[in-house]
Amino acid sequence: MGIQFKSVGDLMALLAAKEISSVEVLQDFIAQIEAFDGEINAVAARRFDHALALARAADDARMRSRPDELGALHGLPLTVKESFDVAGLPTTWGMVSRAGHLATDDADAVARLAAAGAIVFGKTNVPEGLADCQTANPLYGTTNNPWDLALTCGGSSGGSAAALAAGFTCAELGSDLAGSLRTPAHFCGVHSHKPSYGVVSQLGHSLDADSTQTDLTVIGPMARSASALRLLFDCIAGPSGFETVGWRLALPESRGRRLRDFRVAVLPDHGACAVDAAIRAAITGLATDLQRQGAQVDLEPKWPIDLELCWQDYMMMMRAVGSRRASVEALRQLSDQAAGLRGDDRSYRAAVRRAAGMTHHSWLSLNSRRGRFREAWQRFFRTYDVVLCPVHSSLAFAHDTASPREDRTIEINGRRQDYNQSLFWMAIAGLSYLPSTVRPISLVRGLPIGIQIIGPYLEDLTTLRFAELLDELCPPLVYPLQDAAEPEHAGFTSTQRHHDQSRRKACS
């Protein structure tokens, strides 16, 4: 396996042993990008020369320093989502109105990666305004899924996931309001972690120049291994700004060390949101494998809240967040349209319109119910340690950006379903601020399947540990470009895009 597909842990070990240099790692990533990104279109902004200078400095520092004097990510080249401020690079969120905007400072999370020794050499593509579970915008174009270029890579951290799956980087920094870390990880077969709300600073990840922490939104890592998620998370988590005066982060260690230590509640599908039969089968198969390993697995737990109501509340609160950037006139028009909706219309389209005119009193009522949901989940997690459920209703699907998001549908088990209905699976962890780690568990029809591992609030280390332990049951995927020839001698052939399925490793 080339350097491009090695894990963060393996790369750090090689760097520490001086078997490779930071310059060599970065040069390999650059070569991979130059060879293959023309068709994938994941890396939207680049600063290769600046990063090579930093890599040379990192190599020099390693030669003259003791290991304990270097950061946990010293000399590691990586990319971050385009929506994070990186000094000297554009932060556009894929919006034409921000085409000339250059960041003057690093976002908090980017600064923490840099403080740990990481070298940011590029930024990865996003949907316009981060407002889709596909990745396309008028500035940078469409990002394709490395497993099949005709399919979406997900969004809004879609460029991040595609870059990881294509071997353009070993680690990424993304964000999540409505599944933006989770859906791309599922579609592209990589790992991601949506932290408990408030654990990682949002500063420097906003269209507004203020210090407001946006409701529901979190910042989290992406990688090709669960162990890398833990390392990256440790580097970026903690208080920021004026918070550092009064508190320190001290998350509890994982509830279990081995698979047999865990009590697992499983939700393979739900009547409110149909799931592809292959995804359901992969999750129930994993549940069986966990039972064989000695884990306590419950396929029919009594859920602590009304999950469909959670989904409805989540859509309203998520759309309330989205209304922050809308004009007064746009909100008025949407609110007027809400008056004509049927009372039983619970679609995403309806939520967009109702949230536009939601009063503060109505929001407070939803927030109060969210508080009750959070208390109910805390009681539930006295009996269980993690919840396993789908990330999305479908596998990666064909690009579809021609029509408005609220008018789209996708096919699930031969039937058309609202494109936005998969927000049901985002709501469970999202509304109640719970941590969710996503990792690939299988490969079906040549495409990866991911699973959500949801845990108790502030017990991120439990979901991260469980994801890492699943390595015992789910061998690593062989990515589409992993066995390609050296970049300078290779072309992106049809055969490389669609590897023989028999050569891909996956869970049974």
Short mmCIF file of C-alpha atoms in Angstrom, two decimals:
data_model
loop_
_atom_site.label_atom_id
_atom_site.label_comp_id
_atom_site.label_asym_id
_atom_site.label_seq_id
_atom_site.Cartn_x
_atom_site.Cartn_y
_atom_site.Cartn_z
CA MET A 1 0.00 0.00 0.00
CA GLY A 2 1.30 3.42 -0.94
CA ILE A 3 1.74 6.26 1.50
CA GLN A 4 -1.48 7.86 0.25
CA PHE A 5 -3.68 5.18 1.85
CA LYS A 6 -1.81 4.60 5.08
CA SER A 7 -3.62 5.48 8.29
CA VAL A 8 -2.75 8.49 10.41
CA GLY A 9 -1.29 6.18 13.05
CA ASP A 10 0.93 4.38 10.56
CA LEU A 11 2.13 7.65 9.04
CA MET A 12 2.93 9.14 12.43
CA ALA A 13 4.90 6.00 13.36
CA LEU A 14 6.89 6.17 10.12
CA LEU A 15 7.54 9.86 10.60
CA ALA A 16 8.64 9.34 14.21
CA ALA A 17 11.00 6.56 13.13
CA LYS A 18 12.37 8.86 10.40
CA GLU A 19 11.61 6.18 7.81
CA ILE A 20 9.77 8.78 5.74
CA SER A 21 9.76 12.56 5.79
CA SER A 22 6.89 15.01 5.91
CA VAL A 23 7.99 16.28 2.51
CA GLU A 24 7.73 12.79 1.04
CA VAL A 25 4.23 12.26 2.47
CA LEU A 26 3.04 15.60 1.16
CA GLN A 27 4.60 15.02 -2.27
CA ASP A 28 2.75 11.72 -2.55
CA PHE A 29 -0.57 13.36 -1.68
CA ILE A 30 0.10 16.12 -4.22
CA ALA A 31 0.94 13.55 -6.90
CA GLN A 32 -2.26 11.65 -6.16
CA ILE A 33 -4.31 14.84 -6.41
CA GLU A 34 -2.67 15.90 -9.66
CA ALA A 35 -3.25 12.46 -11.17
CA PHE A 36 -6.84 11.87 -10.15
CA ASP A 37 -8.59 14.97 -8.85
CA GLY A 38 -9.42 16.19 -12.34
CA GLU A 39 -12.27 13.69 -12.41
CA ILE A 40 -13.14 13.58 -8.72
CA ASN A 41 -12.88 17.34 -8.02
CA ALA A 42 -12.48 17.12 -4.24
CA VAL A 43 -9.66 19.57 -3.44
CA ALA A 44 -11.06 23.03 -4.12
CA ALA A 45 -8.27 25.28 -2.78
CA ARG A 46 -4.56 24.41 -2.62
CA ARG A 47 -1.40 25.81 -1.10
CA PHE A 48 1.16 23.20 -2.05
CA ASP A 49 4.28 25.39 -2.12
CA HIS A 50 3.52 26.92 1.28
CA ALA A 51 2.82 23.46 2.72
CA LEU A 52 6.05 22.04 1.30
CA ALA A 53 7.97 24.80 3.07
CA LEU A 54 6.21 23.92 6.33
CA ALA A 55 6.95 20.22 5.74
CA ARG A 56 10.65 20.93 5.27
CA ALA A 57 10.63 22.93 8.50
CA ALA A 58 8.83 20.07 10.28
CA ASP A 59 11.45 17.60 9.06
CA ASP A 60 14.24 19.87 10.27
CA ALA A 61 12.56 20.24 13.67
CA ARG A 62 12.21 16.46 14.00
CA MET A 63 15.92 15.98 13.39
CA ARG A 64 16.93 18.38 16.17
CA SER A 65 14.16 17.72 18.73
CA ARG A 66 13.28 15.03 21.23
CA PRO A 67 10.03 13.15 20.43
CA ASP A 68 8.36 14.56 23.55
CA GLU A 69 8.99 18.08 22.27
CA LEU A 70 6.87 17.51 19.14
CA GLY A 71 3.11 17.67 18.76
CA ALA A 72 0.90 14.63 18.34
CA LEU A 73 0.50 15.40 14.61
CA HIS A 74 3.94 16.82 13.96
CA GLY A 75 4.61 17.03 10.24
CA LEU A 76 1.37 15.36 9.17
CA PRO A 77 -0.08 16.87 5.96
CA LEU A 78 -3.88 17.03 5.79
CA THR A 79 -6.79 18.93 4.27
CA VAL A 80 -9.83 20.62 5.79
CA LYS A 81 -13.34 21.45 4.63
CA GLU A 82 -13.57 24.64 2.55
CA SER A 83 -15.91 26.27 5.07
CA PHE A 84 -13.17 26.56 7.73
CA ASP A 85 -11.07 29.69 7.81
CA VAL A 86 -7.45 29.03 6.90
CA ALA A 87 -5.36 32.18 6.77
CA GLY A 88 -4.53 33.12 3.20
CA LEU A 89 -7.02 30.72 1.57
CA PRO A 90 -10.55 31.46 0.34
CA THR A 91 -13.51 30.70 2.57
CA THR A 92 -16.49 30.84 0.22
CA TRP A 93 -18.88 28.05 1.30
CA GLY A 94 -19.29 27.59 -2.48
CA MET A 95 -21.15 30.90 -2.79
CA VAL A 96 -20.54 33.30 -5.67
CA SER A 97 -21.13 36.25 -3.34
CA ARG A 98 -18.02 35.21 -1.35
CA ALA A 99 -15.77 34.41 -4.31
CA GLY A 100 -13.17 37.00 -3.34
CA HIS A 101 -13.16 36.35 0.40
CA LEU A 102 -9.78 35.36 1.85
CA ALA A 103 -9.47 34.35 5.49
CA THR A 104 -7.05 36.33 7.64
CA ASP A 105 -6.94 33.91 10.57
CA ASP A 106 -7.30 30.19 11.17
CA ALA A 107 -10.49 28.77 12.62
CA ASP A 108 -10.05 27.49 16.18
CA ALA A 109 -10.13 23.83 15.14
CA VAL A 110 -7.64 24.47 12.32
CA ALA A 111 -5.36 26.32 14.72
CA ARG A 112 -5.46 23.39 17.13
CA LEU A 113 -4.50 20.96 14.39
CA ALA A 114 -1.62 23.27 13.49
CA ALA A 115 -0.60 23.55 17.14
CA ALA A 116 -0.38 19.76 17.22
CA GLY A 117 1.99 19.95 14.25
CA ALA A 118 -0.36 19.26 11.33
CA ILE A 119 0.22 20.95 7.97
CA VAL A 120 -2.89 22.08 6.09
CA PHE A 121 -2.14 21.89 2.36
CA GLY A 122 -5.62 22.32 0.90
CA LYS A 123 -9.35 22.73 1.38
CA THR A 124 -12.05 20.38 0.11
CA ASN A 125 -15.26 21.09 -1.74
CA VAL A 126 -18.71 21.75 -0.27
CA PRO A 127 -22.29 22.26 -1.49
CA GLU A 128 -23.40 25.85 -1.94
CA GLY A 129 -23.96 27.33 1.51
CA LEU A 130 -23.34 23.83 2.98
CA ALA A 131 -27.06 23.26 2.32
CA ASP A 132 -27.26 19.81 0.71
CA CYS A 133 -26.33 16.17 1.18
CA GLN A 134 -24.60 16.32 -2.21
CA THR A 135 -21.55 18.42 -3.06
CA ALA A 136 -21.87 20.90 -5.93
CA ASN A 137 -21.60 24.67 -6.17
CA PRO A 138 -21.22 27.34 -8.88
CA LEU A 139 -17.64 28.20 -7.88
CA TYR A 140 -15.92 24.82 -7.76
CA GLY A 141 -18.36 22.49 -9.51
CA THR A 142 -19.44 18.98 -8.55
CA THR A 143 -17.46 16.49 -6.48
CA ASN A 144 -17.81 12.86 -7.57
CA ASN A 145 -17.70 9.71 -5.49
CA PRO A 146 -14.41 7.81 -5.97
CA TRP A 147 -16.32 4.50 -5.88
CA ASP A 148 -18.37 5.56 -8.92
CA LEU A 149 -17.99 8.96 -10.55
CA ALA A 150 -21.66 9.03 -11.54
CA LEU A 151 -22.68 9.06 -7.87
CA THR A 152 -22.67 11.72 -5.18
CA CYS A 153 -20.03 11.71 -2.46
CA GLY A 154 -22.54 13.18 0.01
CA GLY A 155 -22.49 16.54 1.72
CA SER A 156 -21.80 18.91 3.09
CA SER A 157 -18.38 17.49 4.03
CA GLY A 158 -18.47 15.69 0.69
CA GLY A 159 -15.16 16.88 -0.66
CA SER A 160 -13.59 15.79 2.63
CA ALA A 161 -14.92 12.23 2.36
CA ALA A 162 -14.08 11.95 -1.33
CA ALA A 163 -10.52 13.16 -0.73
CA LEU A 164 -10.02 10.51 1.95
CA ALA A 165 -11.46 7.73 -0.21
CA ALA A 166 -9.27 8.79 -3.14
CA GLY A 167 -6.03 8.92 -1.15
CA PHE A 168 -5.64 12.69 -1.48
CA THR A 169 -5.24 13.10 2.28
CA CYS A 170 -5.08 10.98 5.43
CA ALA A 171 -7.25 13.15 7.68
CA GLU A 172 -9.91 15.82 7.40
CA LEU A 173 -11.82 18.37 9.43
CA GLY A 174 -15.56 18.65 8.77
CA SER A 175 -18.75 19.98 10.28
CA ASP A 176 -22.26 18.63 10.88
CA LEU A 177 -25.65 20.26 11.30
CA ALA A 178 -27.83 17.78 9.38
CA GLY A 179 -25.52 14.83 8.79
CA SER A 180 -22.73 16.68 7.02
CA LEU A 181 -20.02 14.54 8.64
CA ARG A 182 -22.05 11.36 8.70
CA THR A 183 -23.65 11.03 5.27
CA PRO A 184 -20.43 11.56 3.26
CA ALA A 185 -18.59 9.05 5.45
CA HIS A 186 -21.31 6.48 4.72
CA PHE A 187 -21.37 7.20 0.97
CA CYS A 188 -17.57 7.14 0.59
CA GLY A 189 -16.64 4.38 3.05
CA VAL A 190 -14.64 6.46 5.53
CA HIS A 191 -14.85 7.24 9.25
CA SER A 192 -16.21 10.37 10.91
CA HIS A 193 -17.09 11.58 14.38
CA LYS A 194 -19.90 14.02 15.22
CA PRO A 195 -18.96 15.16 18.72
CA SER A 196 -21.30 15.98 21.54
CA TYR A 197 -22.54 19.51 21.00
CA GLY A 198 -20.24 22.21 22.36
CA VAL A 199 -17.14 20.04 22.77
CA VAL A 200 -15.26 21.51 19.78
CA SER A 201 -15.15 25.25 19.07
CA GLN A 202 -17.08 26.55 16.06
CA LEU A 203 -15.13 29.82 15.91
CA GLY A 204 -13.86 30.45 12.41
CA HIS A 205 -16.54 28.28 10.85
CA SER A 206 -19.27 30.81 10.15
CA LEU A 207 -20.40 33.30 7.54
CA ASP A 208 -20.83 35.82 10.35
CA ALA A 209 -17.88 37.51 12.02
CA ASP A 210 -19.02 36.81 15.56
CA SER A 211 -18.46 34.26 18.31
CA THR A 212 -21.96 32.78 18.35
CA GLN A 213 -22.06 28.99 18.66
CA THR A 214 -24.77 27.86 16.23
CA ASP A 215 -27.38 25.48 17.64
CA LEU A 216 -27.05 21.81 16.55
CA THR A 217 -23.81 22.44 14.62
CA VAL A 218 -20.64 20.56 15.57
CA ILE A 219 -17.07 20.35 14.29
CA GLY A 220 -15.46 16.94 13.96
CA PRO A 221 -12.73 14.80 12.37
CA MET A 222 -12.80 12.43 9.41
CA ALA A 223 -10.26 9.73 8.54
CA ARG A 224 -9.87 6.21 7.18
CA SER A 225 -9.64 4.61 10.61
CA ALA A 226 -11.39 4.89 13.96
CA SER A 227 -8.10 5.18 15.83
CA ALA A 228 -7.26 8.27 13.76
CA LEU A 229 -10.58 9.84 14.76
CA ARG A 230 -9.63 9.55 18.42
CA LEU A 231 -6.22 11.14 17.86
CA LEU A 232 -7.68 14.02 15.84
CA PHE A 233 -10.55 14.52 18.27
CA ASP A 234 -8.14 14.77 21.20
CA CYS A 235 -6.30 17.53 19.34
CA ILE A 236 -9.32 19.71 18.56
CA ALA A 237 -11.63 19.21 21.57
CA GLY A 238 -11.78 21.67 24.45
CA PRO A 239 -12.92 25.16 25.44
CA SER A 240 -12.11 28.21 23.37
CA GLY A 241 -11.89 31.96 23.74
CA PHE A 242 -13.37 33.32 26.95
CA GLU A 243 -14.50 29.80 27.97
CA THR A 244 -10.91 28.85 28.81
CA VAL A 245 -11.10 31.08 31.87
CA GLY A 246 -13.67 28.91 33.58
CA TRP A 247 -13.74 25.33 32.38
CA ARG A 248 -11.66 22.39 31.19
CA LEU A 249 -12.79 19.38 29.19
CA ALA A 250 -12.55 16.06 31.03
CA LEU A 251 -14.55 13.48 29.09
CA PRO A 252 -15.07 10.08 30.72
CA GLU A 253 -13.17 7.15 29.28
CA SER A 254 -14.97 4.54 27.22
CA ARG A 255 -17.50 2.39 29.05
CA GLY A 256 -15.95 -0.73 27.55
CA ARG A 257 -12.57 -1.98 26.43
CA ARG A 258 -13.72 -5.08 24.52
CA LEU A 259 -16.77 -5.78 22.39
CA ARG A 260 -18.19 -8.11 25.02
CA ASP A 261 -18.23 -5.23 27.52
CA PHE A 262 -20.90 -3.33 25.56
CA ARG A 263 -24.69 -3.25 25.84
CA VAL A 264 -25.98 -2.49 22.36
CA ALA A 265 -29.41 -1.28 21.25
CA VAL A 266 -30.06 -1.76 17.53
CA LEU A 267 -32.41 0.19 15.25
CA PRO A 268 -31.98 -1.21 11.71
CA ASP A 269 -34.98 0.64 10.28
CA HIS A 270 -38.14 2.53 11.24
CA GLY A 271 -41.62 2.96 9.86
CA ALA A 272 -41.13 6.71 9.49
CA CYS A 273 -38.21 6.27 7.09
CA ALA A 274 -37.67 3.26 4.86
CA VAL A 275 -34.10 1.95 4.57
CA ASP A 276 -32.46 0.09 1.70
CA ALA A 277 -32.75 -3.63 2.38
CA ALA A 278 -28.99 -4.06 1.99
CA ILE A 279 -28.33 -1.52 4.76
CA ARG A 280 -30.79 -3.21 7.08
CA ALA A 281 -29.22 -6.61 6.35
CA ALA A 282 -25.72 -5.27 7.03
CA ILE A 283 -26.77 -3.85 10.40
CA THR A 284 -28.66 -6.94 11.53
CA GLY A 285 -25.74 -9.09 10.38
CA LEU A 286 -23.38 -6.99 12.44
CA ALA A 287 -25.70 -7.36 15.43
CA THR A 288 -25.46 -11.14 15.08
CA ASP A 289 -21.68 -10.96 14.90
CA LEU A 290 -21.62 -8.80 18.03
CA GLN A 291 -23.70 -11.36 19.90
CA ARG A 292 -21.17 -14.04 18.91
CA GLN A 293 -18.45 -11.83 20.40
CA GLY A 294 -20.32 -11.74 23.70
CA ALA A 295 -21.85 -8.27 23.49
CA GLN A 296 -25.35 -7.80 24.93
CA VAL A 297 -27.45 -6.95 21.89
CA ASP A 298 -31.11 -5.88 21.92
CA LEU A 299 -32.87 -5.75 18.54
CA GLU A 300 -36.16 -4.61 20.05
CA PRO A 301 -35.39 -2.12 22.82
CA LYS A 302 -38.04 0.20 24.17
CA TRP A 303 -36.96 3.56 22.81
CA PRO A 304 -37.03 6.38 25.37
CA ILE A 305 -38.65 8.97 23.09
CA ASP A 306 -41.04 9.21 20.16
CA LEU A 307 -38.48 8.99 17.34
CA GLU A 308 -40.86 10.35 14.72
CA LEU A 309 -41.63 13.38 16.87
CA CYS A 310 -37.89 13.82 17.43
CA TRP A 311 -37.48 13.95 13.65
CA GLN A 312 -40.23 16.55 13.26
CA ASP A 313 -38.79 18.74 16.03
CA TYR A 314 -35.32 18.37 14.57
CA MET A 315 -36.43 19.58 11.15
CA MET A 316 -38.04 22.64 12.70
CA MET A 317 -35.02 23.52 14.83
CA MET A 318 -32.61 22.82 12.00
CA ARG A 319 -34.57 25.09 9.68
CA ALA A 320 -34.66 27.73 12.41
CA VAL A 321 -30.85 27.64 12.33
CA GLY A 322 -30.94 27.96 8.54
CA SER A 323 -33.20 31.01 8.70
CA ARG A 324 -30.42 33.02 10.33
CA ARG A 325 -28.96 34.00 6.95
CA ALA A 326 -32.24 34.50 5.11
CA SER A 327 -33.57 37.95 4.26
CA VAL A 328 -36.64 39.33 6.01
CA GLU A 329 -38.53 39.28 2.71
CA ALA A 330 -37.65 35.62 2.03
CA LEU A 331 -38.77 34.63 5.51
CA ARG A 332 -42.02 36.54 5.07
CA GLN A 333 -42.77 34.79 1.80
CA LEU A 334 -42.10 31.36 3.28
CA SER A 335 -44.19 32.17 6.33
CA ASP A 336 -47.09 33.26 4.11
CA GLN A 337 -46.86 29.95 2.25
CA ALA A 338 -46.98 28.08 5.55
CA ALA A 339 -50.51 29.39 6.13
CA GLY A 340 -51.71 27.28 3.20
CA LEU A 341 -50.22 23.99 4.38
CA ARG A 342 -52.36 21.09 5.56
CA GLY A 343 -52.14 20.49 9.27
CA ASP A 344 -50.87 16.93 8.74
CA ASP A 345 -48.12 17.94 6.28
CA ARG A 346 -44.90 16.84 7.98
CA SER A 347 -42.61 17.09 4.96
CA TYR A 348 -39.29 18.88 4.79
CA ARG A 349 -40.95 21.42 2.49
CA ALA A 350 -43.47 22.18 5.22
CA ALA A 351 -40.78 22.47 7.89
CA VAL A 352 -38.89 25.03 5.79
CA ARG A 353 -41.99 27.21 5.62
CA ARG A 354 -43.19 26.80 9.19
CA ALA A 355 -39.76 27.46 10.67
CA ALA A 356 -39.49 30.72 8.71
CA GLY A 357 -42.26 32.28 10.79
CA MET A 358 -41.65 30.46 14.06
CA THR A 359 -41.96 32.72 17.10
CA HIS A 360 -39.45 32.68 19.90
CA HIS A 361 -42.19 31.28 22.12
CA SER A 362 -42.61 28.34 19.72
CA TRP A 363 -38.87 27.76 19.63
CA LEU A 364 -38.75 27.75 23.43
CA SER A 365 -41.48 25.10 23.49
CA LEU A 366 -39.48 22.90 21.13
CA ASN A 367 -36.35 23.50 23.18
CA SER A 368 -38.19 22.50 26.35
CA ARG A 369 -39.25 19.23 24.74
CA ARG A 370 -35.68 18.71 23.57
CA GLY A 371 -34.65 18.99 27.21
CA ARG A 372 -37.06 16.21 28.10
CA PHE A 373 -35.74 14.10 25.22
CA ARG A 374 -32.19 14.59 26.48
CA GLU A 375 -33.16 13.49 29.98
CA ALA A 376 -34.90 10.43 28.54
CA TRP A 377 -31.80 9.48 26.57
CA GLN A 378 -29.64 9.80 29.67
CA ARG A 379 -31.94 7.35 31.48
CA PHE A 380 -31.86 5.02 28.46
CA PHE A 381 -28.08 4.99 28.53
CA ARG A 382 -28.11 3.59 32.04
CA THR A 383 -29.25 0.33 30.44
CA TYR A 384 -27.40 0.57 27.11
CA ASP A 385 -24.01 1.90 26.10
CA VAL A 386 -24.47 2.55 22.38
CA VAL A 387 -27.21 2.64 19.74
CA LEU A 388 -26.53 1.29 16.26
CA CYS A 389 -28.61 2.63 13.37
CA PRO A 390 -28.38 3.58 9.69
CA VAL A 391 -26.70 6.77 8.54
CA HIS A 392 -28.94 7.27 5.52
CA SER A 393 -31.82 5.48 3.81
CA SER A 394 -29.77 4.62 0.74
CA LEU A 395 -26.35 3.86 -0.60
CA ALA A 396 -24.68 6.63 -2.58
CA PHE A 397 -27.05 7.70 -5.36
CA ALA A 398 -26.73 9.43 -8.73
CA HIS A 399 -26.06 13.17 -8.80
CA ASP A 400 -29.32 15.11 -8.67
CA THR A 401 -29.00 18.86 -8.38
CA ALA A 402 -31.17 20.00 -11.29
CA SER A 403 -34.28 20.57 -9.18
CA PRO A 404 -34.74 22.25 -5.77
CA ARG A 405 -33.80 20.07 -2.83
CA GLU A 406 -37.33 19.93 -1.46
CA ASP A 407 -38.69 18.57 -4.78
CA ARG A 408 -36.29 15.63 -5.10
CA THR A 409 -36.92 11.96 -4.42
CA ILE A 410 -34.72 8.88 -4.18
CA GLU A 411 -35.55 5.23 -4.75
CA ILE A 412 -35.62 2.93 -1.73
CA ASN A 413 -36.44 -0.75 -2.29
CA GLY A 414 -38.19 0.02 -5.57
CA ARG A 415 -40.26 2.94 -4.26
CA ARG A 416 -39.72 6.67 -4.45
CA GLN A 417 -39.14 8.44 -1.14
CA ASP A 418 -38.68 12.10 -0.22
CA TYR A 419 -35.01 13.00 -0.70
CA ASN A 420 -35.00 14.68 2.71
CA GLN A 421 -36.63 11.89 4.68
CA SER A 422 -33.26 10.50 5.69
CA LEU A 423 -32.98 13.42 8.07
CA PHE A 424 -34.86 11.04 10.36
CA TRP A 425 -31.54 9.23 10.94
CA MET A 426 -29.71 12.50 11.57
CA ALA A 427 -32.26 13.62 14.16
CA ILE A 428 -31.64 10.91 16.75
CA ALA A 429 -28.16 12.14 17.69
CA GLY A 430 -28.52 15.67 16.32
CA LEU A 431 -31.49 17.03 18.24
CA SER A 432 -30.30 15.80 21.64
CA TYR A 433 -26.62 16.79 21.16
CA LEU A 434 -25.44 13.16 21.32
CA PRO A 435 -22.10 11.97 19.89
CA SER A 436 -22.22 9.79 16.77
CA THR A 437 -19.31 7.94 15.20
CA VAL A 438 -19.71 6.59 11.66
CA ARG A 439 -17.59 3.82 10.20
CA PRO A 440 -17.88 1.48 7.19
CA ILE A 441 -19.12 -2.02 7.98
CA SER A 442 -19.73 -3.60 4.59
CA LEU A 443 -19.64 -3.27 0.84
CA VAL A 444 -22.72 -4.02 -1.26
CA ARG A 445 -23.19 -3.64 -5.00
CA GLY A 446 -19.70 -2.14 -5.11
CA LEU A 447 -20.61 0.63 -2.65
CA PRO A 448 -19.80 1.10 1.06
CA ILE A 449 -22.30 0.94 3.90
CA GLY A 450 -21.64 2.90 7.08
CA ILE A 451 -23.23 2.65 10.49
CA GLN A 452 -23.98 5.27 13.15
CA ILE A 453 -22.75 4.49 16.65
CA ILE A 454 -24.61 6.85 18.98
CA GLY A 455 -23.76 7.24 22.64
CA PRO A 456 -24.57 9.28 25.76
CA TYR A 457 -23.93 13.00 25.84
CA LEU A 458 -20.26 13.80 26.50
CA GLU A 459 -19.30 10.12 26.26
CA ASP A 460 -17.63 10.52 22.88
CA LEU A 461 -14.83 8.19 23.87
CA THR A 462 -17.33 5.34 24.18
CA THR A 463 -18.56 5.61 20.59
CA LEU A 464 -15.03 6.15 19.30
CA ARG A 465 -13.78 3.06 21.15
CA PHE A 466 -16.68 0.94 19.94
CA ALA A 467 -15.97 2.03 16.35
CA GLU A 468 -12.34 1.01 16.75
CA LEU A 469 -13.28 -2.38 18.22
CA LEU A 470 -15.42 -3.09 15.16
CA ASP A 471 -12.15 -3.46 13.25
CA GLU A 472 -12.26 -7.03 14.62
CA LEU A 473 -15.44 -7.70 12.64
CA CYS A 474 -15.07 -5.33 9.68
CA PRO A 475 -11.78 -5.56 7.79
CA PRO A 476 -10.67 -2.34 6.07
CA LEU A 477 -12.06 -1.56 2.64
CA VAL A 478 -9.82 -1.58 -0.39
CA TYR A 479 -10.49 1.83 -1.93
CA PRO A 480 -10.97 2.23 -5.70
CA LEU A 481 -7.57 3.86 -6.31
CA GLN A 482 -5.66 1.97 -3.65
CA ASP A 483 -4.01 -0.48 -6.04
CA ALA A 484 -3.59 2.02 -8.89
CA ALA A 485 -0.18 2.49 -10.47
CA GLU A 486 2.09 5.25 -9.24
CA PRO A 487 0.29 8.56 -9.96
CA GLU A 488 2.85 9.90 -12.40
CA HIS A 489 2.43 6.80 -14.57
CA ALA A 490 -1.27 6.14 -14.15
CA GLY A 491 -4.51 7.19 -15.72
CA PHE A 492 -7.95 7.04 -14.15
CA THR A 493 -9.29 4.03 -16.02
CA SER A 494 -12.73 2.52 -15.98
CA THR A 495 -11.28 -0.57 -14.35
CA GLN A 496 -9.85 1.48 -11.50
CA ARG A 497 -13.18 3.23 -10.97
CA HIS A 498 -15.08 -0.03 -10.68
CA HIS A 499 -12.82 -2.57 -9.01
CA ASP A 500 -13.72 -6.21 -9.19
CA GLN A 501 -15.91 -6.69 -6.12
CA SER A 502 -14.13 -9.94 -5.28
CA ARG A 503 -10.97 -7.95 -4.53
CA ARG A 504 -12.63 -5.69 -2.00
CA LYS A 505 -12.58 -6.66 1.65
CA ALA A 506 -15.80 -6.27 3.58
CA CYS A 507 -17.68 -7.63 6.55
CA SER A 508 -19.46 -10.89 6.05
#
